């Protein structure tokens, strides 16, 4: 079974600074997808960024980018120019390329943004 | 507007009183799934459905039932709720045909308390 580990229960960053959230995963599959979801106090799950395992290029969405290291099974999220609205719980998630599109989530990292 | 809706959003009930949490999506998605979120555990899959009349267990199915009689609806049924089912529940959906259609859209969540 796949597992996803987020080793940082909490992180903090100063507004306008850069922060990196860590995620590692364990799988024997070669075809899979990785995601970062943001959960603000409203509890809504918001997709931040996604990465296909077969793509070597790291995904980027505006201020959000990932460092995908397939051999190391690492998938970190970098947030540049942090804003107060980035404060949230961030979840790393894995999805197999197989038939059940189940997302396996890490336990989350609570990000605080200090003004 | 494309969305996943859940009802109710908040529910307090007593042990043993049957309840149903509804989930509906307007995106013509084949795949639908239920997750529960508990502090320190991330989100875990309860049940999923690949299409109408096709459902299967996720990681934590005990105490839950589902049905998929229509493509847009995927209700979660708790026949005899117990306090350990107190949790935040999310419904999610996605297309399941092509490799590009792998984003899962989440509902707003249902906060359930069983006393």
Coordinates of N, CA and C in Angstrom, one line a residue:
Chain A
X1 N 0.8 -1.2 0.0 CA 0.0 0.0 0.0 C 0.9 1.2 0.0
X2 N 0.4 2.3 -0.7 CA 1.1 3.5 -0.7 C 1.0 4.3 0.6
X3 N 2.0 5.0 0.9 CA 2.0 5.8 2.1 C 2.6 7.2 1.7
X4 N 2.1 8.2 2.3 CA 2.6 9.6 2.1 C 2.9 10.2 3.4
X5 N 4.1 10.7 3.5 CA 4.6 11.3 4.8 C 5.0 12.8 4.6
X6 N 4.4 13.5 5.5 CA 4.7 14.9 5.6 C 5.4 15.1 7.0
X7 N 6.6 15.4 7.0 CA 7.4 15.3 8.2 C 7.3 16.6 9.0
X8 N 6.7 17.6 8.5 CA 6.6 18.9 9.2 C 5.2 19.2 9.6
X9 N 4.8 18.9 10.8 CA 3.4 19.2 11.3 C 3.0 20.7 11.2
X10 N 4.0 21.5 11.4 CA 3.8 23.0 11.4 C 5.0 23.7 10.8
X11 N 4.7 24.7 10.0 CA 5.7 25.6 9.5 C 5.2 27.0 9.6
X12 N 6.2 28.0 9.6 CA 5.8 29.4 9.6 C 6.7 30.1 8.6
X13 N 6.2 31.2 8.1 CA 7.0 32.0 7.1 C 6.6 33.4 7.3
X14 N 7.5 34.3 7.0 CA 7.2 35.7 7.0 C 6.6 36.1 5.6
X15 N 5.7 37.0 5.7 CA 5.0 37.5 4.5 C 6.1 37.9 3.5
X16 N 5.9 37.6 2.2 CA 6.8 37.9 1.1 C 8.0 37.0 1.0
X17 N 8.2 36.1 2.0 CA 9.3 35.2 2.0 C 8.9 33.9 1.3
X18 N 9.9 33.0 1.2 CA 9.7 31.7 0.5 C 9.7 30.6 1.5
X19 N 8.8 29.6 1.3 CA 8.8 28.5 2.3 C 8.6 27.2 1.4
X20 N 9.2 26.1 1.9 CA 9.1 24.8 1.3 C 8.6 23.8 2.2
X21 N 7.5 23.1 1.7 CA 6.9 22.1 2.5 C 7.3 20.7 1.9
X22 N 7.7 19.8 2.8 CA 8.2 18.5 2.4 C 7.1 17.4 2.3
X23 N 7.4 16.5 1.4 CA 6.5 15.3 1.2 C 7.3 14.2 0.6
X24 N 7.2 13.1 1.2 CA 7.8 11.9 0.6 C 6.7 10.8 0.6
X25 N 6.9 9.9 -0.3 CA 5.9 8.9 -0.5 C 6.6 7.5 -0.8
X26 N 5.8 6.5 -0.6 CA 6.3 5.2 -0.9 C 5.4 4.4 -1.8
X27 N 6.0 3.9 -2.9 CA 5.2 3.2 -3.9 C 6.1 2.3 -4.7
X28 N 5.5 1.3 -5.3 CA 6.2 0.4 -6.2 C 5.7 0.6 -7.6
X29 N 4.8 1.5 -7.8 CA 4.2 1.8 -9.1 C 5.1 2.8 -9.9
X30 N 5.0 2.7 -11.2 CA 5.7 3.7 -12.0 C 4.8 4.8 -12.6
X31 N 3.5 4.5 -12.6 CA 2.5 5.4 -13.1 C 1.6 5.9 -12.0
X32 N 1.8 7.2 -11.7 CA 1.0 7.8 -10.6 C 1.0 9.3 -10.7
X33 N 0.2 9.9 -9.8 CA 0.1 11.4 -9.8 C 0.2 11.9 -8.4
X34 N 0.7 13.1 -8.3 CA 1.0 13.7 -7.0 C 0.3 15.0 -7.0
X35 N -0.2 15.4 -5.8 CA -1.0 16.6 -5.7 C -0.6 17.3 -4.3
X36 N -0.8 18.6 -4.4 CA -0.8 19.4 -3.1 C -2.2 20.1 -3.0
X37 N -2.9 19.8 -1.9 CA -4.1 20.5 -1.6 C -4.0 21.4 -0.5
X38 N -4.7 22.5 -0.5 CA -4.7 23.5 0.5 C -6.1 23.5 1.2
X39 N -6.1 23.5 2.5 CA -7.3 23.5 3.3 C -7.3 24.7 4.2
X40 N -7.9 25.8 3.8 CA -8.0 27.0 4.7 C -9.0 26.8 5.8
X41 N -9.2 27.7 6.7 CA -10.1 27.5 7.8 C -11.5 27.2 7.4
X42 N -11.9 27.5 6.2 CA -13.2 27.2 5.7 C -13.4 25.7 5.5
X43 N -12.3 24.9 5.6 CA -12.3 23.5 5.4 C -12.4 23.0 4.0
X44 N -12.6 23.9 3.0 CA -12.7 23.5 1.6 C -11.4 23.0 1.2
X45 N -11.4 21.9 0.4 CA -10.2 21.3 -0.2 C -9.9 21.9 -1.5
X46 N -8.8 22.6 -1.7 CA -8.5 23.4 -2.9 C -7.2 22.8 -3.5
X47 N -7.3 22.4 -4.8 CA -6.1 21.9 -5.5 C -5.2 23.0 -5.7
X48 N -3.9 22.8 -5.3 CA -2.9 23.8 -5.5 C -2.1 23.6 -6.8
X49 N -1.6 22.3 -6.9 CA -0.7 22.0 -7.9 C -0.7 20.4 -8.1
X50 N -0.4 20.0 -9.3 CA -0.4 18.5 -9.5 C 0.8 18.2 -10.4
X51 N 1.2 16.9 -10.3 CA 2.4 16.5 -11.1 C 2.2 15.1 -11.5
X52 N 2.4 14.8 -12.8 CA 2.3 13.5 -13.3 C 3.7 12.8 -13.2
X53 N 3.8 11.6 -12.8 CA 5.1 10.9 -12.5 C 5.9 10.8 -13.8
X54 N 5.2 10.7 -14.9 CA 6.0 10.4 -16.1 C 6.6 11.7 -16.7
X55 N 6.2 12.9 -16.1 CA 6.8 14.1 -16.6 C 8.0 14.5 -15.7
X56 N 9.1 14.8 -16.3 CA 10.3 15.1 -15.6 C 10.3 16.6 -15.2
X57 N 9.6 17.4 -15.9 CA 9.5 18.8 -15.6 C 8.7 19.1 -14.4
X58 N 9.2 19.9 -13.5 CA 8.5 20.2 -12.3 C 7.3 21.2 -12.6
X59 N 6.2 20.9 -12.0 CA 5.0 21.7 -12.2 C 5.1 23.1 -11.5
X60 N 4.5 24.1 -12.1 CA 4.5 25.4 -11.6 C 3.1 26.0 -11.8
X61 N 2.6 26.7 -10.8 CA 1.4 27.4 -10.8 C 1.6 28.8 -10.1
X62 N 1.9 29.8 -10.9 CA 2.1 31.1 -10.3 C 3.2 31.1 -9.2
X63 N 2.8 31.4 -8.0 CA 3.8 31.4 -6.9 C 4.1 30.0 -6.3
X64 N 3.4 29.0 -6.8 CA 3.6 27.7 -6.3 C 4.4 26.8 -7.3
X65 N 5.3 26.1 -6.8 CA 6.1 25.2 -7.6 C 6.5 24.0 -6.8
X66 N 6.8 22.9 -7.5 CA 7.2 21.7 -6.8 C 8.6 21.3 -7.3
X67 N 9.2 20.5 -6.4 CA 10.5 19.9 -6.7 C 10.2 18.4 -6.6
X68 N 10.0 17.8 -7.8 CA 9.7 16.4 -7.9 C 10.9 15.6 -8.2
X69 N 11.3 14.7 -7.2 CA 12.4 13.9 -7.3 C 12.0 12.4 -7.3
X70 N 11.7 11.9 -8.5 CA 11.1 10.6 -8.6 C 11.9 9.4 -8.0
X71 N 13.2 9.4 -8.2 CA 14.0 8.4 -7.6 C 14.0 8.4 -6.1
X72 N 14.0 9.6 -5.6 CA 14.0 9.8 -4.1 C 12.6 9.7 -3.6
X73 N 11.6 9.7 -4.4 CA 10.2 9.7 -4.0 C 9.9 10.8 -3.1
X74 N 10.3 12.0 -3.6 CA 10.1 13.2 -2.9 C 9.3 14.2 -3.7
X75 N 8.4 15.0 -3.1 CA 7.5 15.9 -3.8 C 7.3 17.1 -2.9
X76 N 8.2 18.1 -2.9 CA 8.1 19.2 -2.0 C 7.4 20.4 -2.7
X77 N 6.8 21.2 -2.0 CA 6.0 22.4 -2.5 C 6.7 23.6 -2.0
X78 N 7.0 24.5 -3.0 CA 7.7 25.8 -2.7 C 6.6 26.9 -2.9
X79 N 6.5 27.7 -1.9 CA 5.6 28.9 -2.0 C 6.5 30.1 -2.0
X80 N 6.4 30.9 -3.1 CA 7.2 32.1 -3.2 C 6.4 33.3 -2.8
X81 N 7.0 34.4 -2.4 CA 6.3 35.6 -2.1 C 5.1 35.3 -1.2
X82 N 5.2 34.6 -0.1 CA 4.1 34.2 0.7 C 3.2 35.3 1.1
X83 N 1.9 35.0 1.0 CA 0.9 36.0 1.3 C 0.0 35.5 2.5
X84 N -0.6 36.4 3.2 CA -1.4 36.1 4.4 C -2.5 35.0 4.0
X85 N -3.0 35.1 2.8 CA -4.0 34.2 2.4 C -3.5 32.8 2.1
X86 N -2.2 32.6 2.2 CA -1.6 31.3 2.0 C -1.7 30.4 3.3
X87 N -2.0 31.1 4.4 CA -2.1 30.4 5.7 C -3.2 29.3 5.6
X88 N -2.8 28.1 5.8 CA -3.7 27.0 5.7 C -3.1 25.7 6.1
X89 N -3.8 24.6 6.1 CA -3.3 23.3 6.2 C -3.0 22.8 4.8
X90 N -1.8 22.3 4.5 CA -1.5 21.8 3.2 C -1.3 20.3 3.3
X91 N -2.0 19.6 2.3 CA -1.9 18.1 2.3 C -1.2 17.7 1.0
X92 N -0.3 16.8 1.1 CA 0.3 16.1 0.0 C -0.5 14.9 -0.3
X93 N -0.8 14.5 -1.6 CA -1.6 13.4 -1.9 C -1.1 12.6 -3.1
X94 N -1.3 11.3 -3.0 CA -0.8 10.4 -4.1 C -2.0 9.7 -4.7
X95 N -2.0 9.6 -6.0 CA -3.0 8.8 -6.7 C -2.4 7.9 -7.6
X96 N -2.8 6.6 -7.5 CA -2.3 5.6 -8.4 C -2.8 5.8 -9.8
X97 N -2.0 5.3 -10.7 CA -2.5 5.3 -12.1 C -3.5 4.2 -12.4
X98 N -3.8 3.4 -11.4 CA -4.7 2.2 -11.6 C -6.1 2.6 -11.6
X99 N -7.0 1.6 -11.3 CA -8.4 1.7 -11.5 C -9.1 2.5 -10.4
X100 N -8.7 2.4 -9.1 CA -9.3 3.2 -8.1 C -8.6 4.5 -8.0
X101 N -9.3 5.6 -8.2 CA -8.6 6.9 -8.2 C -8.5 7.5 -6.8
X102 N -8.3 6.6 -5.8 CA -8.2 7.0 -4.5 C -7.0 7.9 -4.3
X103 N -7.2 8.9 -3.5 CA -6.1 9.8 -3.1 C -5.7 9.3 -1.7
X104 N -4.4 9.1 -1.6 CA -3.8 8.8 -0.3 C -3.1 10.0 0.2
X105 N -3.5 10.5 1.3 CA -3.1 11.8 1.9 C -2.0 11.7 3.0
X106 N -1.2 12.6 3.0 CA -0.3 12.8 4.2 C -1.1 13.4 5.3
X107 N -0.5 13.6 6.5 CA -1.2 14.1 7.6 C -1.3 15.6 7.7
X108 N -0.7 16.2 6.8 CA -0.8 17.7 6.7 C 0.3 18.5 7.3
X109 N 0.5 19.7 6.8 CA 1.4 20.6 7.4 C 0.6 21.9 7.6
X110 N 0.6 22.4 8.8 CA -0.1 23.7 9.1 C 0.8 24.9 8.8
X111 N 0.5 25.7 7.8 CA 1.4 26.8 7.5 C 0.8 28.1 8.1
X112 N 1.7 28.8 8.8 CA 1.3 30.1 9.4 C 2.1 31.2 8.6
X113 N 1.5 32.2 8.2 CA 2.2 33.3 7.5 C 2.1 34.5 8.5
X114 N 3.3 35.0 8.9 CA 3.4 36.1 9.8 C 3.6 37.4 9.0
X115 N 2.8 38.5 9.4 CA 2.9 39.7 8.8 C 4.1 40.5 9.1
Chain B
X1 N -22.5 26.8 -12.5 CA -21.2 26.6 -11.9 C -20.9 25.1 -11.6
X2 N -19.8 24.6 -12.0 CA -19.4 23.2 -11.7 C -19.1 23.1 -10.3
X3 N -19.8 22.1 -9.6 CA -19.6 22.0 -8.2 C -20.0 20.6 -7.7
X4 N -19.5 20.3 -6.5 CA -20.0 19.2 -5.7 C -20.7 19.7 -4.5
X5 N -21.9 19.3 -4.3 CA -22.6 19.8 -3.1 C -22.9 18.7 -2.1
X6 N -22.9 19.0 -0.9 CA -23.1 18.0 0.2 C -24.2 18.6 1.1
X7 N -25.0 17.8 1.6 CA -26.0 18.2 2.6 C -26.3 17.0 3.6
X8 N -26.4 17.4 4.9 CA -26.2 18.7 5.5 C -24.8 19.1 5.6
X9 N -24.5 20.3 5.9 CA -23.1 20.8 6.2 C -22.7 20.5 7.6
X10 N -23.7 20.5 8.5 CA -23.4 20.3 9.9 C -24.6 19.4 10.4
X11 N -24.2 18.4 11.2 CA -25.2 17.5 11.8 C -24.7 17.0 13.1
X12 N -25.6 17.1 14.1 CA -25.4 16.5 15.4 C -26.5 15.5 15.6
X13 N -26.1 14.3 15.9 CA -27.1 13.2 16.1 C -26.7 12.3 17.3
X14 N -27.5 11.3 17.5 CA -27.3 10.4 18.7 C -26.9 9.1 18.2
X15 N -26.3 8.3 19.0 CA -25.9 7.0 18.6 C -27.1 6.1 18.2
X16 N -26.9 5.5 17.1 CA -27.9 4.5 16.6 C -29.0 5.1 15.7
X17 N -29.1 6.4 15.5 CA -30.1 7.0 14.7 C -29.6 7.1 13.3
X18 N -30.2 6.3 12.4 CA -29.8 6.3 11.0 C -29.8 7.6 10.3
X19 N -28.7 7.9 9.5 CA -28.7 9.2 8.8 C -28.1 9.0 7.4
X20 N -28.3 9.9 6.6 CA -27.8 9.9 5.2 C -27.2 11.3 4.9
X21 N -26.0 11.3 4.4 CA -25.4 12.5 3.9 C -25.4 12.5 2.4
X22 N -26.0 13.5 1.8 CA -26.1 13.4 0.3 C -24.9 14.1 -0.3
X23 N -24.6 13.7 -1.5 CA -23.6 14.3 -2.3 C -24.1 14.3 -3.8
X24 N -23.9 15.4 -4.4 CA -24.4 15.6 -5.8 C -23.4 16.4 -6.6
X25 N -23.1 16.0 -7.8 CA -22.2 16.8 -8.7 C -22.9 17.0 -10.0
X26 N -22.6 18.2 -10.6 CA -23.2 18.6 -11.8 C -22.2 18.6 -13.0
X27 N -21.1 17.8 -12.9 CA -20.1 17.8 -13.9 C -20.1 16.5 -14.8
X28 N -21.1 15.7 -14.6 CA -21.2 14.4 -15.4 C -20.0 13.5 -15.1
X29 N -19.5 13.6 -13.9 CA -18.4 12.7 -13.5 C -18.8 11.3 -13.3
X30 N -17.9 10.4 -13.8 CA -18.2 9.0 -13.5 C -17.7 8.6 -12.1
X31 N -16.6 9.1 -11.7 CA -16.0 8.6 -10.4 C -16.5 9.5 -9.3
X32 N -16.9 8.9 -8.2 CA -17.2 9.6 -7.0 C -16.7 8.9 -5.8
X33 N -16.4 9.6 -4.7 CA -15.7 9.0 -3.6 C -16.1 9.7 -2.3
X34 N -16.0 9.0 -1.2 CA -16.2 9.6 0.2 C -14.9 9.4 1.0
X35 N -14.6 10.5 1.7 CA -13.4 10.5 2.6 C -13.9 11.0 3.9
X36 N -13.2 10.6 4.9 CA -13.4 11.2 6.2 C -12.0 11.8 6.7
X37 N -12.1 12.9 7.4 CA -10.9 13.6 7.9 C -10.9 13.7 9.4
X38 N -9.9 13.2 10.0 CA -9.8 13.2 11.4 C -8.4 13.9 11.8
X39 N -8.4 14.6 12.9 CA -7.2 15.3 13.3 C -6.0 14.3 13.3
X40 N -4.9 14.8 12.7 CA -3.7 14.0 12.7 C -3.6 12.8 11.8
X41 N -4.7 12.6 11.1 CA -4.8 11.4 10.2 C -4.9 11.7 8.8
X42 N -5.1 13.0 8.4 CA -5.4 13.3 7.0 C -6.7 12.9 6.6
X43 N -6.9 12.6 5.3 CA -8.2 12.1 4.8 C -8.0 10.7 4.4
X44 N -9.0 9.9 4.7 CA -9.0 8.5 4.4 C -10.3 8.1 3.6
X45 N -10.1 7.3 2.6 CA -11.2 6.9 1.7 C -12.1 5.9 2.4
X46 N -13.5 6.2 2.3 CA -14.4 5.3 2.9 C -15.0 4.3 1.8
X47 N -15.6 4.9 0.8 CA -16.1 4.1 -0.4 C -15.9 4.9 -1.6
X48 N -15.9 4.2 -2.8 CA -15.8 4.9 -4.0 C -16.8 4.2 -5.0
X49 N -17.0 4.9 -6.1 CA -17.9 4.4 -7.2 C -17.3 4.8 -8.5
X50 N -17.1 3.9 -9.4 CA -16.5 4.1 -10.7 C -17.6 4.6 -11.7
X51 N -18.8 4.2 -11.4 CA -19.9 4.6 -12.3 C -21.2 4.1 -11.6
X52 N -22.3 4.3 -12.3 CA -23.6 4.0 -11.8 C -23.6 2.5 -11.5
X53 N -24.1 2.1 -10.3 CA -24.3 0.7 -9.8 C -22.9 0.0 -9.6
X54 N -21.8 0.8 -9.6 CA -20.5 0.2 -9.4 C -19.9 0.9 -8.2
X55 N -19.8 0.2 -7.0 CA -19.2 0.8 -5.8 C -18.3 -0.2 -5.2
X56 N -17.3 0.3 -4.4 CA -16.4 -0.6 -3.8 C -15.9 0.1 -2.5
X57 N -15.3 -0.8 -1.6 CA -14.8 -0.3 -0.3 C -13.5 0.4 -0.5
X58 N -13.3 1.5 0.3 CA -12.0 2.1 0.4 C -11.3 1.6 1.6
X59 N -10.6 2.4 2.3 CA -9.7 2.0 3.4 C -10.5 1.8 4.8
X60 N -11.5 2.6 4.9 CA -12.2 2.6 6.2 C -13.8 2.5 6.0
X61 N -14.2 1.4 5.5 CA -15.7 1.2 5.1 C -16.6 0.8 6.2
X62 N -16.0 0.4 7.4 CA -16.9 -0.2 8.4 C -17.8 0.8 9.0
X63 N -19.1 0.4 9.0 CA -20.1 1.3 9.6 C -20.8 2.2 8.6
X64 N -20.4 2.1 7.3 CA -21.0 2.9 6.2 C -21.5 2.1 5.1
X65 N -22.5 2.7 4.4 CA -23.0 2.1 3.2 C -23.1 3.2 2.2
X66 N -23.1 2.9 0.9 CA -23.3 3.8 -0.2 C -24.2 3.2 -1.2
X67 N -24.7 4.0 -2.1 CA -25.4 3.6 -3.3 C -25.1 4.5 -4.4
X68 N -25.2 4.1 -5.7 CA -25.0 4.9 -6.8 C -26.1 4.5 -7.9
X69 N -27.3 5.1 -7.7 CA -28.4 4.8 -8.6 C -28.4 5.8 -9.7
X70 N -27.9 6.9 -9.5 CA -27.8 7.9 -10.6 C -26.4 8.4 -10.7
X71 N -26.0 8.9 -11.8 CA -24.6 9.3 -12.0 C -24.3 10.5 -11.1
X72 N -25.2 11.4 -10.9 CA -24.9 12.6 -10.2 C -24.9 12.5 -8.7
X73 N -25.5 11.5 -8.2 CA -25.6 11.4 -6.7 C -24.9 10.2 -6.1
X74 N -24.4 10.4 -4.9 CA -23.6 9.3 -4.2 C -23.8 9.5 -2.7
X75 N -24.9 9.1 -2.2 CA -25.2 9.3 -0.8 C -24.4 8.4 0.1
X76 N -24.0 8.9 1.3 CA -23.3 8.1 2.3 C -24.3 7.8 3.4
X77 N -24.5 6.5 3.8 CA -25.5 6.1 4.8 C -24.8 5.6 6.0
X78 N -25.2 6.1 7.1 CA -24.7 5.5 8.4 C -26.0 4.9 9.1
X79 N -26.0 3.5 9.0 CA -27.2 2.8 9.5 C -27.4 2.9 11.0
X80 N -26.2 2.9 11.7 CA -26.3 3.0 13.2 C -25.1 3.7 13.7
X81 N -25.1 5.0 13.6 CA -23.9 5.8 13.9 C -23.4 5.6 15.3
X82 N -22.1 5.7 15.4 CA -21.5 5.6 16.7 C -20.5 6.8 16.9
X83 N -20.2 7.1 18.1 CA -19.3 8.2 18.4 C -18.0 8.2 17.6
X84 N -17.5 7.1 17.3 CA -16.2 7.0 16.5 C -16.4 7.4 15.1
X85 N -17.6 7.7 14.7 CA -17.9 8.2 13.3 C -18.0 9.7 13.3
X86 N -17.8 10.3 14.5 CA -17.7 11.8 14.5 C -16.5 12.2 13.7
X87 N -16.7 13.0 12.7 CA -15.6 13.4 11.8 C -16.1 14.4 10.8
X88 N -15.2 14.9 9.9 CA -15.5 15.7 8.8 C -15.5 14.9 7.6
X89 N -16.6 14.9 6.8 CA -16.7 14.1 5.7 C -16.7 14.9 4.4
X90 N -16.0 14.3 3.4 CA -15.9 15.0 2.1 C -16.3 14.0 1.0
X91 N -17.1 14.6 0.1 CA -17.4 13.9 -1.1 C -16.5 14.4 -2.2
X92 N -16.1 13.6 -3.2 CA -15.2 14.1 -4.3 C -15.7 13.4 -5.5
X93 N -15.4 14.0 -6.7 CA -15.7 13.4 -8.0 C -14.7 13.8 -9.0
X94 N -14.6 13.0 -10.0 CA -13.7 13.3 -11.2 C -14.2 12.5 -12.4
X95 N -13.8 12.9 -13.5 CA -13.9 12.1 -14.7 C -12.9 11.0 -14.6
X96 N -13.2 9.9 -15.3 CA -12.4 8.7 -15.2 C -12.0 8.1 -16.5
X97 N -12.2 8.9 -17.6 CA -11.9 8.3 -18.9 C -10.5 8.5 -19.4
X98 N -10.1 9.7 -19.4 CA -8.8 10.0 -20.0 C -7.7 10.4 -18.9
X99 N -6.5 10.2 -19.3 CA -5.4 10.5 -18.4 C -5.4 11.9 -17.9
X100 N -5.9 12.8 -18.7 CA -5.9 14.2 -18.3 C -6.9 14.6 -17.3
X101 N -7.9 13.7 -17.1 CA -9.0 14.1 -16.3 C -8.8 13.5 -14.9
X102 N -7.8 13.8 -14.2 CA -7.5 13.1 -13.0 C -7.7 14.1 -11.8
X103 N -8.1 15.3 -12.0 CA -8.3 16.2 -10.8 C -9.6 15.8 -10.1
X104 N -9.6 15.7 -8.8 CA -10.8 15.4 -8.0 C -11.3 16.7 -7.4
X105 N -12.6 16.9 -7.6 CA -13.3 18.1 -7.1 C -13.9 17.7 -5.8
X106 N -13.7 18.5 -4.8 CA -14.2 18.2 -3.4 C -15.5 19.0 -3.1
X107 N -16.4 18.4 -2.4 CA -17.5 19.2 -1.8 C -17.0 20.0 -0.6
X108 N -17.9 20.8 0.0 CA -17.5 21.7 1.0 C -17.3 21.0 2.4
X109 N -17.7 19.7 2.5 CA -17.5 19.0 3.7 C -18.8 19.0 4.6
X110 N -19.0 17.9 5.4 CA -20.1 17.8 6.3 C -19.5 17.4 7.7
X111 N -19.7 18.3 8.6 CA -19.2 18.1 10.0 C -20.3 17.3 10.7
X112 N -19.9 16.0 11.1 CA -20.9 15.1 11.8 C -20.4 14.9 13.2
X113 N -21.3 15.1 14.2 CA -21.0 14.8 15.6 C -22.0 13.7 16.0
X114 N -21.5 12.6 16.6 CA -22.4 11.6 17.1 C -22.2 11.5 18.6
X115 N -23.3 11.7 19.3 CA -23.2 11.8 20.8 C -23.7 10.5 21.4

